mmCIF file of C-alpha atoms in Angstrom:
data_model
loop_
_atom_site.group_PDB
_atom_site.id
_atom_site.type_symbol
_atom_site.label_atom_id
_atom_site.label_comp_id
_atom_site.label_asym_id
_atom_site.label_seq_id
_atom_site.Cartn_x
_atom_site.Cartn_y
_atom_site.Cartn_z
ATOM 1 C CA MET A 5 -23.374 12.063 11.925
ATOM 2 C CA PRO A 6 -22.140 8.481 11.203
ATOM 3 C CA PRO A 7 -22.317 6.118 13.894
ATOM 4 C CA ARG A 8 -19.494 4.912 15.939
ATOM 5 C CA ARG A 9 -17.999 1.447 14.985
ATOM 6 C CA ARG A 10 -18.394 -1.066 17.280
ATOM 7 C CA LYS A 11 -15.310 -2.352 18.973
ATOM 8 C CA THR A 12 -13.712 -5.519 19.557
ATOM 9 C CA PRO A 13 -12.551 -7.085 22.727
ATOM 10 C CA LEU A 14 -8.590 -5.740 22.944
ATOM 11 C CA SER A 15 -7.167 -8.527 23.290
ATOM 12 C CA ALA A 16 -8.702 -10.015 19.930
ATOM 13 C CA SER A 17 -7.272 -7.119 17.799
ATOM 14 C CA VAL A 18 -4.367 -5.714 18.972
ATOM 15 C CA SER A 19 -0.884 -8.361 18.534
ATOM 16 C CA PRO A 20 2.220 -6.670 18.868
ATOM 17 C CA VAL A 21 3.723 -9.511 16.656
ATOM 18 C CA PRO A 22 1.000 -10.833 15.243
ATOM 19 C CA GLY A 23 -1.316 -8.923 12.943
ATOM 20 C CA PRO A 24 -4.991 -7.605 11.015
ATOM 21 C CA GLN A 25 -8.767 -8.428 10.567
ATOM 22 C CA ASP A 26 -10.925 -6.712 8.285
ATOM 23 C CA HIS A 27 -14.123 -5.462 7.347
ATOM 24 C CA THR A 28 -16.744 -8.018 5.530
ATOM 25 C CA GLY A 29 -18.530 -8.119 2.351
ATOM 26 C CA THR A 30 -15.892 -7.902 -0.312
ATOM 27 C CA PRO A 31 -14.202 -10.839 -2.811
ATOM 28 C CA ASN A 32 -11.869 -12.906 -1.697
ATOM 29 C CA ALA A 33 -8.499 -12.420 -2.971
ATOM 30 C CA LEU A 34 -4.781 -13.955 -1.358
ATOM 31 C CA ASP A 35 -6.044 -16.761 0.637
ATOM 32 C CA VAL A 36 -3.117 -17.520 3.491
ATOM 33 C CA PRO A 37 -2.721 -21.277 3.440
ATOM 34 C CA GLU A 38 -1.738 -21.481 7.159
ATOM 35 C CA ALA A 39 -5.103 -19.426 8.086
ATOM 36 C CA ARG A 40 -7.157 -21.499 5.759
ATOM 37 C CA ALA A 41 -5.891 -24.303 7.158
ATOM 38 C CA ALA A 42 -6.324 -23.448 11.149
ATOM 39 C CA ALA A 43 -9.928 -22.235 10.277
ATOM 40 C CA GLY A 44 -10.833 -25.619 8.618
ATOM 41 C CA GLU A 45 -12.044 -24.202 5.033
ATOM 42 C CA ALA A 46 -11.683 -25.891 2.053
ATOM 43 C CA GLN A 47 -9.601 -25.303 -0.689
ATOM 44 C CA GLY A 48 -11.071 -22.351 -3.009
ATOM 45 C CA ALA A 49 -13.163 -21.248 -0.120
ATOM 46 C CA SER A 50 -13.931 -17.829 0.461
ATOM 47 C CA SER A 51 -11.202 -17.068 3.256
ATOM 48 C CA PRO A 52 -11.823 -14.498 6.295
ATOM 49 C CA HIS A 53 -7.985 -13.854 5.827
ATOM 50 C CA ALA A 54 -8.080 -12.376 2.600
ATOM 51 C CA LEU A 55 -4.736 -10.735 1.622
ATOM 52 C CA ARG A 56 -3.991 -8.443 -1.525
ATOM 53 C CA ILE A 57 -0.813 -7.368 -2.747
ATOM 54 C CA GLY A 58 0.150 -4.460 -5.221
ATOM 55 C CA PRO A 59 1.812 -1.456 -5.869
ATOM 56 C CA ALA A 60 1.169 2.284 -4.585
ATOM 57 C CA GLY A 61 -0.026 3.996 -7.545
ATOM 58 C CA TRP A 62 0.029 3.986 -11.343
ATOM 59 C CA SER A 63 1.089 7.099 -12.967
ATOM 60 C CA TYR A 64 4.585 7.354 -13.222
ATOM 61 C CA PRO A 65 6.490 8.562 -16.436
ATOM 62 C CA ASP A 66 9.315 6.127 -16.043
ATOM 63 C CA TRP A 67 6.802 3.241 -15.937
ATOM 64 C CA HIS A 68 6.710 3.393 -19.629
ATOM 65 C CA GLY A 69 8.563 0.679 -21.596
ATOM 66 C CA TYR A 70 9.049 -0.872 -18.055
ATOM 67 C CA VAL A 71 5.924 -1.802 -16.457
ATOM 68 C CA TYR A 72 3.514 -0.752 -19.598
ATOM 69 C CA PRO A 73 3.912 -1.126 -23.328
ATOM 70 C CA SER A 74 5.936 1.143 -25.039
ATOM 71 C CA ARG A 75 3.262 1.336 -27.798
ATOM 72 C CA ARG A 76 0.109 1.471 -25.983
ATOM 73 C CA PRO A 77 -2.849 0.210 -27.579
ATOM 74 C CA ARG A 78 -6.342 2.406 -28.232
ATOM 75 C CA GLY A 79 -8.252 2.590 -25.017
ATOM 76 C CA PHE A 80 -5.042 1.696 -22.658
ATOM 77 C CA HIS A 81 -5.633 2.683 -19.165
ATOM 78 C CA GLU A 82 -2.913 1.894 -16.775
ATOM 79 C CA ALA A 83 -5.136 0.953 -13.556
ATOM 80 C CA ALA A 84 -6.982 -1.663 -15.957
ATOM 81 C CA TYR A 85 -3.691 -2.961 -17.085
ATOM 82 C CA LEU A 86 -2.424 -3.802 -13.741
ATOM 83 C CA SER A 87 -5.677 -5.243 -12.369
ATOM 84 C CA GLU A 88 -4.750 -7.871 -14.707
ATOM 85 C CA PHE A 89 -1.987 -8.946 -12.310
ATOM 86 C CA PHE A 90 -3.146 -7.453 -9.009
ATOM 87 C CA ASP A 91 -6.296 -7.564 -6.665
ATOM 88 C CA THR A 92 -5.204 -3.822 -5.112
ATOM 89 C CA ILE A 93 -3.114 -0.377 -6.240
ATOM 90 C CA GLU A 94 -3.425 2.218 -3.461
ATOM 91 C CA ILE A 95 -4.558 5.632 -4.872
ATOM 92 C CA ASN A 96 -2.088 8.253 -4.715
ATOM 93 C CA THR A 97 -3.491 11.129 -5.945
ATOM 94 C CA SER A 98 -6.208 11.202 -3.323
ATOM 95 C CA PHE A 99 -3.044 12.316 -1.266
ATOM 96 C CA TYR A 100 -2.215 15.628 -3.415
ATOM 97 C CA GLN A 101 -6.201 16.453 -3.942
ATOM 98 C CA PRO A 102 -9.698 15.152 -3.436
ATOM 99 C CA LEU A 103 -10.553 12.797 -5.717
ATOM 100 C CA LYS A 104 -13.527 13.564 -7.646
ATOM 101 C CA PRO A 105 -16.715 11.522 -7.880
ATOM 102 C CA GLU A 106 -16.800 11.045 -12.289
ATOM 103 C CA THR A 107 -13.103 9.957 -12.147
ATOM 104 C CA ALA A 108 -13.639 7.453 -8.883
ATOM 105 C CA LYS A 109 -16.236 6.052 -11.308
ATOM 106 C CA GLN A 110 -14.308 5.579 -14.009
ATOM 107 C CA TRP A 111 -11.695 3.762 -12.106
ATOM 108 C CA VAL A 112 -14.352 1.677 -10.855
ATOM 109 C CA ASP A 113 -15.334 0.750 -14.304
ATOM 110 C CA LEU A 114 -11.807 0.253 -15.504
ATOM 111 C CA VAL A 115 -10.910 -2.705 -12.968
ATOM 112 C CA SER A 116 -14.153 -4.220 -13.519
ATOM 113 C CA GLY A 117 -12.863 -7.089 -15.191
ATOM 114 C CA ASN A 118 -11.042 -8.228 -11.798
ATOM 115 C CA ARG A 119 -13.943 -9.555 -9.262
ATOM 116 C CA ASN A 120 -11.621 -9.466 -6.625
ATOM 117 C CA PHE A 121 -9.907 -5.823 -7.298
ATOM 118 C CA VAL A 122 -10.164 -3.592 -4.248
ATOM 119 C CA PHE A 123 -8.738 0.021 -4.157
ATOM 120 C CA THR A 124 -6.824 1.523 -1.090
ATOM 121 C CA ALA A 125 -6.271 5.251 -1.018
ATOM 122 C CA LYS A 126 -4.793 8.123 0.779
ATOM 123 C CA LEU A 127 -6.296 10.588 2.846
ATOM 124 C CA TRP A 128 -6.090 14.454 1.621
ATOM 125 C CA GLN A 129 -2.441 15.493 2.815
ATOM 126 C CA ARG A 130 -4.748 18.330 4.337
ATOM 127 C CA PHE A 131 -5.654 16.428 7.171
ATOM 128 C CA THR A 132 -2.692 14.729 7.575
ATOM 129 C CA HIS A 133 0.491 17.307 6.864
ATOM 130 C CA ASP A 134 -1.288 20.336 7.737
ATOM 131 C CA VAL A 135 -2.458 20.066 11.400
ATOM 132 C CA ALA A 136 -3.309 23.795 11.992
ATOM 133 C CA PHE A 137 -5.719 23.759 9.396
ATOM 134 C CA ALA A 138 -7.583 20.578 9.822
ATOM 135 C CA ILE A 139 -8.330 21.382 13.386
ATOM 136 C CA SER A 140 -10.059 24.409 11.917
ATOM 137 C CA GLY A 141 -13.695 24.867 11.063
ATOM 138 C CA SER A 142 -12.996 25.553 7.437
ATOM 139 C CA ALA A 143 -11.992 21.879 6.865
ATOM 140 C CA THR A 144 -15.515 20.869 6.766
ATOM 141 C CA ASP A 145 -15.641 21.421 3.023
ATOM 142 C CA ASP A 146 -12.492 19.965 2.255
ATOM 143 C CA GLU A 147 -14.032 17.109 4.260
ATOM 144 C CA SER A 148 -17.084 17.144 2.004
ATOM 145 C CA ALA A 149 -15.128 16.990 -1.026
ATOM 146 C CA VAL A 150 -12.862 13.631 0.162
ATOM 147 C CA ARG A 151 -16.078 12.047 0.930
ATOM 148 C CA ALA A 152 -17.744 12.663 -2.267
ATOM 149 C CA GLY A 153 -14.986 10.560 -4.266
ATOM 150 C CA PHE A 154 -14.496 7.846 -1.504
ATOM 151 C CA ASP A 155 -18.091 7.239 -1.205
ATOM 152 C CA VAL A 156 -18.179 6.339 -4.942
ATOM 153 C CA LEU A 157 -15.440 3.261 -4.461
ATOM 154 C CA ARG A 158 -17.441 2.115 -1.251
ATOM 155 C CA ALA A 159 -20.932 2.211 -2.666
ATOM 156 C CA ALA A 160 -18.765 -0.162 -5.510
ATOM 157 C CA GLY A 161 -17.621 -2.265 -2.573
ATOM 158 C CA LYS A 162 -14.191 -1.376 -4.337
ATOM 159 C CA LEU A 163 -12.769 0.940 -1.086
ATOM 160 C CA GLY A 164 -10.887 -1.361 0.894
ATOM 161 C CA ALA A 165 -8.747 0.991 3.253
ATOM 162 C CA VAL A 166 -8.384 4.883 3.520
ATOM 163 C CA LEU A 167 -4.311 5.557 4.680
ATOM 164 C CA LEU A 168 -3.519 8.257 6.734
ATOM 165 C CA GLN A 169 -0.100 8.790 6.482
ATOM 166 C CA PHE A 170 1.838 11.320 8.618
ATOM 167 C CA PRO A 171 5.109 12.560 8.008
ATOM 168 C CA PHE A 172 8.353 11.383 10.079
ATOM 169 C CA SER A 173 7.985 15.065 11.633
ATOM 170 C CA PHE A 174 4.450 13.962 13.453
ATOM 171 C CA HIS A 175 6.077 12.622 16.786
ATOM 172 C CA ARG A 176 3.399 11.019 19.785
ATOM 173 C CA THR A 177 2.984 13.575 21.845
ATOM 174 C CA LYS A 178 -0.138 14.730 23.856
ATOM 175 C CA GLU A 179 -1.587 17.131 21.453
ATOM 176 C CA SER A 180 -0.663 14.899 18.750
ATOM 177 C CA MET A 181 -2.534 11.986 20.017
ATOM 178 C CA ALA A 182 -5.632 14.384 20.584
ATOM 179 C CA TYR A 183 -5.325 15.734 17.187
ATOM 180 C CA LEU A 184 -4.836 12.106 15.511
ATOM 181 C CA SER A 185 -8.239 10.976 17.754
ATOM 182 C CA ALA A 186 -9.930 13.869 15.983
ATOM 183 C CA VAL A 187 -8.921 12.923 12.724
ATOM 184 C CA LEU A 188 -10.195 9.214 13.129
ATOM 185 C CA LEU A 189 -13.556 10.538 14.558
ATOM 186 C CA ARG A 190 -13.727 13.026 11.988
ATOM 187 C CA PHE A 191 -13.631 9.976 9.072
ATOM 188 C CA ARG A 192 -14.416 6.920 11.469
ATOM 189 C CA ASP A 193 -17.263 5.620 8.846
ATOM 190 C CA TYR A 194 -14.251 4.273 6.683
ATOM 191 C CA PRO A 195 -12.079 1.613 7.297
ATOM 192 C CA LEU A 196 -9.304 3.538 8.251
ATOM 193 C CA VAL A 197 -5.212 2.531 8.624
ATOM 194 C CA VAL A 198 -2.572 4.994 10.092
ATOM 195 C CA GLU A 199 0.461 5.258 8.964
ATOM 196 C CA VAL A 200 3.617 7.088 11.397
ATOM 197 C CA ARG A 201 7.200 6.837 11.201
ATOM 198 C CA HIS A 202 8.462 8.362 14.150
ATOM 199 C CA ASP A 203 9.794 6.005 16.775
ATOM 200 C CA THR A 204 7.755 7.617 19.520
ATOM 201 C CA TRP A 205 4.558 5.870 18.134
ATOM 202 C CA ASN A 206 5.906 2.497 19.196
ATOM 203 C CA SER A 207 4.236 2.453 22.598
ATOM 204 C CA PRO A 208 0.819 0.918 24.055
ATOM 205 C CA GLU A 209 -0.675 4.267 24.006
ATOM 206 C CA THR A 210 -0.469 4.153 20.319
ATOM 207 C CA LEU A 211 -2.323 0.757 19.592
ATOM 208 C CA ALA A 212 -4.808 1.323 22.344
ATOM 209 C CA LEU A 213 -6.070 4.874 20.660
ATOM 210 C CA LEU A 214 -6.079 2.931 17.307
ATOM 211 C CA HIS A 215 -7.969 0.156 18.888
ATOM 212 C CA GLU A 216 -10.368 2.269 20.313
ATOM 213 C CA HIS A 217 -11.269 4.217 17.107
ATOM 214 C CA GLY A 218 -11.257 0.616 15.276
ATOM 215 C CA ALA A 219 -8.543 2.200 13.165
ATOM 216 C CA GLY A 220 -5.308 -0.279 11.726
ATOM 217 C CA ILE A 221 -1.861 0.358 11.928
ATOM 218 C CA CYS A 222 0.434 0.339 8.913
ATOM 219 C CA ASN A 223 3.577 -1.799 9.489
ATOM 220 C CA ILE A 224 6.280 -0.419 7.282
ATOM 221 C CA ASP A 225 9.465 -1.012 5.801
ATOM 222 C CA GLN A 226 11.730 2.217 5.624
ATOM 223 C CA PRO A 227 15.248 3.191 5.861
ATOM 224 C CA ILE A 228 16.207 3.128 10.097
ATOM 225 C CA ILE A 229 17.652 6.058 10.420
ATOM 226 C CA GLY A 230 17.830 7.733 13.840
ATOM 227 C CA ARG A 231 14.226 7.399 15.630
ATOM 228 C CA SER A 232 12.528 6.228 12.644
ATOM 229 C CA LEU A 233 9.911 3.116 13.536
ATOM 230 C CA ALA A 234 11.682 -0.262 12.499
ATOM 231 C CA PRO A 235 9.377 -2.988 11.243
ATOM 232 C CA SER A 236 6.733 -4.419 13.018
ATOM 233 C CA ALA A 237 3.575 -6.827 12.373
ATOM 234 C CA GLN A 238 0.785 -5.538 14.658
ATOM 235 C CA ALA A 239 -3.009 -5.529 13.991
ATOM 236 C CA THR A 240 -5.651 -3.149 15.689
ATOM 237 C CA SER A 241 -8.489 -3.564 13.783
ATOM 238 C CA PRO A 242 -10.144 -5.938 10.927
ATOM 239 C CA VAL A 243 -7.826 -4.329 8.448
ATOM 240 C CA GLY A 244 -4.116 -5.155 8.228
ATOM 241 C CA TYR A 245 -1.608 -3.209 6.448
ATOM 242 C CA VAL A 246 1.755 -2.925 5.240
ATOM 243 C CA ARG A 247 4.036 -0.971 3.185
ATOM 244 C CA LEU A 248 7.701 -1.292 1.921
ATOM 245 C CA HIS A 249 9.244 1.929 0.740
ATOM 246 C CA GLY A 250 12.725 0.238 0.099
ATOM 247 C CA ARG A 251 15.902 1.162 1.865
ATOM 248 C CA ARG A 252 17.811 4.247 0.000
ATOM 249 C CA TYR A 253 19.665 5.454 3.455
ATOM 250 C CA ASP A 254 21.580 7.775 0.869
ATOM 251 C CA THR A 255 18.202 9.521 -0.267
ATOM 252 C CA TRP A 256 15.565 9.030 2.473
ATOM 253 C CA PHE A 257 16.395 12.191 4.320
ATOM 254 C CA THR A 258 18.419 13.801 1.440
ATOM 255 C CA ASP A 259 18.063 18.057 0.993
ATOM 256 C CA ASP A 260 20.081 17.994 -2.248
ATOM 257 C CA GLU A 261 17.864 20.126 -4.565
ATOM 258 C CA ASN A 262 19.702 18.337 -7.580
ATOM 259 C CA LEU A 263 18.735 14.836 -6.703
ATOM 260 C CA SER A 264 15.471 13.735 -8.347
ATOM 261 C CA SER A 265 12.529 12.773 -5.614
ATOM 262 C CA HIS A 266 12.002 9.771 -7.390
ATOM 263 C CA GLU A 267 15.442 8.455 -5.979
ATOM 264 C CA ARG A 268 14.288 7.737 -2.409
ATOM 265 C CA TYR A 269 12.103 4.750 -3.864
ATOM 266 C CA ASN A 270 14.971 3.834 -5.947
ATOM 267 C CA TYR A 271 15.115 0.142 -4.375
ATOM 268 C CA LEU A 272 14.686 -3.656 -5.561
ATOM 269 C CA TYR A 273 14.491 -6.050 -2.370
ATOM 270 C CA SER A 274 16.237 -8.861 -2.678
ATOM 271 C CA GLN A 275 14.255 -12.112 -2.053
ATOM 272 C CA GLU A 276 16.635 -12.310 1.199
ATOM 273 C CA GLU A 277 15.087 -8.956 2.559
ATOM 274 C CA LEU A 278 11.777 -9.704 1.399
ATOM 275 C CA GLU A 279 11.827 -13.409 3.956
ATOM 276 C CA PRO A 280 10.917 -11.684 7.076
ATOM 277 C CA TRP A 281 8.412 -10.100 5.621
ATOM 278 C CA ILE A 282 6.529 -13.145 4.315
ATOM 279 C CA ALA A 283 6.527 -13.997 8.276
ATOM 280 C CA ARG A 284 4.900 -10.724 8.983
ATOM 281 C CA PHE A 285 2.393 -10.860 6.080
ATOM 282 C CA ARG A 286 1.373 -14.341 7.486
ATOM 283 C CA LYS A 287 1.296 -13.143 11.157
ATOM 284 C CA VAL A 288 -0.962 -9.666 10.358
ATOM 285 C CA SER A 289 -3.096 -11.999 7.937
ATOM 286 C CA GLU A 290 -4.097 -14.253 10.869
ATOM 287 C CA HIS A 291 -5.411 -11.725 13.036
ATOM 288 C CA THR A 292 -7.490 -9.935 10.434
ATOM 289 C CA GLN A 293 -10.279 -10.440 8.188
ATOM 290 C CA ARG A 294 -8.451 -8.313 5.408
ATOM 291 C CA SER A 295 -4.852 -7.398 4.876
ATOM 292 C CA PHE A 296 -3.194 -5.636 2.275
ATOM 293 C CA VAL A 297 0.571 -4.873 1.071
ATOM 294 C CA ILE A 298 1.942 -1.989 -0.703
ATOM 295 C CA THR A 299 5.156 -1.646 -2.306
ATOM 296 C CA ASN A 300 5.865 1.845 -2.710
ATOM 297 C CA ASN A 301 9.863 1.293 -4.048
ATOM 298 C CA HIS A 302 7.961 2.428 -7.634
ATOM 299 C CA PHE A 303 10.637 3.886 -9.523
ATOM 300 C CA GLN A 304 11.250 2.197 -13.313
ATOM 301 C CA GLY A 305 8.698 -0.750 -11.573
ATOM 302 C CA LYS A 306 10.528 -2.127 -8.660
ATOM 303 C CA ALA A 307 7.390 -2.157 -6.774
ATOM 304 C CA VAL A 308 5.497 -4.327 -9.626
ATOM 305 C CA VAL A 309 8.684 -6.776 -9.357
ATOM 306 C CA ASN A 310 8.627 -7.186 -5.447
ATOM 307 C CA ALA A 311 4.803 -7.461 -5.197
ATOM 308 C CA LEU A 312 4.899 -10.227 -8.056
ATOM 309 C CA GLN A 313 7.834 -11.836 -6.307
ATOM 310 C CA LEU A 314 5.611 -11.619 -3.147
ATOM 311 C CA ILE A 315 2.552 -13.024 -4.828
ATOM 312 C CA SER A 316 4.365 -15.925 -6.149
ATOM 313 C CA ILE A 317 6.011 -16.832 -2.919
ATOM 314 C CA LEU A 318 2.740 -16.253 -1.051
ATOM 315 C CA LYS A 319 0.243 -18.385 -3.606
ATOM 316 C CA ARG A 320 3.717 -21.226 -4.196
ATOM 317 C CA LYS A 321 3.107 -20.526 -7.773
ATOM 318 C CA LYS A 322 4.163 -18.979 -10.899
ATOM 319 C CA VAL A 323 2.030 -15.696 -11.772
ATOM 320 C CA LYS A 324 1.394 -13.465 -14.851
ATOM 321 C CA VAL A 325 3.864 -11.297 -15.504
ATOM 322 C CA PRO A 326 4.036 -7.869 -17.547
ATOM 323 C CA GLU A 327 5.967 -8.744 -20.704
ATOM 324 C CA PRO A 328 7.932 -4.891 -20.713
ATOM 325 C CA LEU A 329 8.732 -6.027 -17.165
ATOM 326 C CA ARG A 330 10.444 -9.002 -17.715
ATOM 327 C CA GLN A 331 12.983 -7.877 -20.346
ATOM 328 C CA HIS A 332 14.308 -5.369 -17.962
ATOM 329 C CA TYR A 333 14.050 -7.631 -14.762
ATOM 330 C CA PRO A 334 15.055 -11.095 -16.014
ATOM 331 C CA GLU A 335 14.451 -12.682 -12.786
ATOM 332 C CA LEU A 336 11.329 -12.357 -13.243
ATOM 333 C CA ASN A 337 11.284 -15.556 -15.687
ATOM 334 C CA GLU A 338 11.657 -17.516 -12.508
ATOM 335 C CA ILE A 339 7.978 -16.967 -11.330
ATOM 336 C CA ALA A 340 6.442 -16.064 -14.809
ATOM 337 C CA ASP A 341 3.682 -18.584 -15.934
ATOM 338 C CA GLN A 342 4.460 -18.111 -19.461
ATOM 339 C CA PRO A 343 7.649 -18.053 -21.795
ATOM 340 C CA PRO A 344 8.570 -14.737 -23.142
ATOM 341 C CA ALA A 345 6.592 -13.416 -25.859
ATOM 342 C CA GLU A 346 9.542 -12.565 -27.810
ATOM 343 C CA PRO A 347 12.658 -14.941 -26.500
ATOM 344 C CA THR A 348 16.245 -13.080 -26.669
ATOM 345 C CA LEU A 349 19.499 -14.670 -27.551
ATOM 346 C CA PHE A 350 21.215 -12.510 -24.829
ATOM 347 C CA PRO A 351 19.448 -10.828 -21.556
ATOM 348 C CA LEU A 352 18.870 -7.250 -21.943
ATOM 349 C CA ASP A 353 21.508 -5.315 -19.805
ATOM 350 C CA ARG A 354 19.871 -3.665 -16.039
ATOM 351 C CA PRO A 355 19.248 -0.694 -15.808
ATOM 352 C CA LYS A 356 22.376 0.970 -13.738
ATOM 353 C CA ASP A 357 21.481 2.005 -10.363
ATOM 354 C CA LEU A 358 20.969 0.488 -6.942
ATOM 355 C CA THR A 359 18.906 -2.321 -6.668
ATOM 356 C CA LYS A 360 19.937 -3.440 -2.472
#
C-alpha cells in the first residue's frame, strides 16, 4: 500500500481566495511574473509557481479544419500537434475507460518534443459516477486497470494531475464525504484534484477534507443555475487547478434529445470575461508549486482560442497560433507571433453560433 502523503500546515495550503501549490521534479512552464518576483528569482530561472494552460482533450471531429489542417501530413497526430502550442492537455478518454499502457507510452513519445509538456488525466468515471459499484470489492480490478496507464505517464514524469470529476448530482452529505475520502485514499499516491459542481460543497469542511488527503480543489467556471458552484480561487494542495466550461445557460442542463451534446460547450469567452479569471489564476499560482488551467469549451476549437489568449495575456507577448484556427477566428491575429501563411483580402465569415 502506498504511503500516505505528508500534509503541510493547513494555513499554508488552504486559501479561500488565493490558490495552489505543486509537486516538484517537473519541467518549468509558464512563470507567473508576480510570483517569480516575490520569490526573488532571476528572469528565466526555474519557478516554483509553474502554470500550464491547455485544452481539455484533442479528439473532436469538429476540430478538423478548425484546429487541425484539412490535409494532414503523414504521421500527423493531434497530441503531437497541440504540444507545439501548449505545455499541457487534459486527457478525456481516461474518463470513459482506463488508459492502456501502450497508448500512454505512445502519447509520451508524441509530446517528447516539448520538454515542458505534462498531461493531466481524468479518473475513470466508474469511481466518480457509479458510487454503488466503486465501494464494492469488485472495484479492485478496475483500480489496477486505471493504474496501469497512469503509471506509465508518471514514470515518464508526464502526469501532472489526476482529476476526479464528480457530477452536479453529487451533493455534500455525510455519506458523500465518506465516499470521497475513500476514493482519495485509494488513489492517494497520485497528485489528485477534485472537481465538484454543487454549491453544497462550498464549505470549510470540503477544504479541510481535501487538505487532509493532500488533494487539490478544482476551481470552475460554469453556468450558475440554481445551486451551481460559483467561481473561486482556492488551493488545498501543491497542485492548483482551474477548468473553464463556458457559459451556455440555455444548454447546460437541457434534456432536449434533438440538441447535440457539443452545444453545452459551444461558447467563446470574451476578453472581458477572461479578465477576472486572470486574477484568480495568479492567486492560485502564488499558493502552489504547479497549476493547470484547462479550457473545456471545446466546440469548433473555442477552447484552443481562449487558451492561447490566456497564455498571451499572462506571458505579455504574442504566441504561436495554429494556422487553420486563425482563419476562423481573426481575433487571433492580434496575438499571433507570425503573419498569416496565406493572407486573404477579406476576413472569412465567423461561424454562426453563440460566442458570448
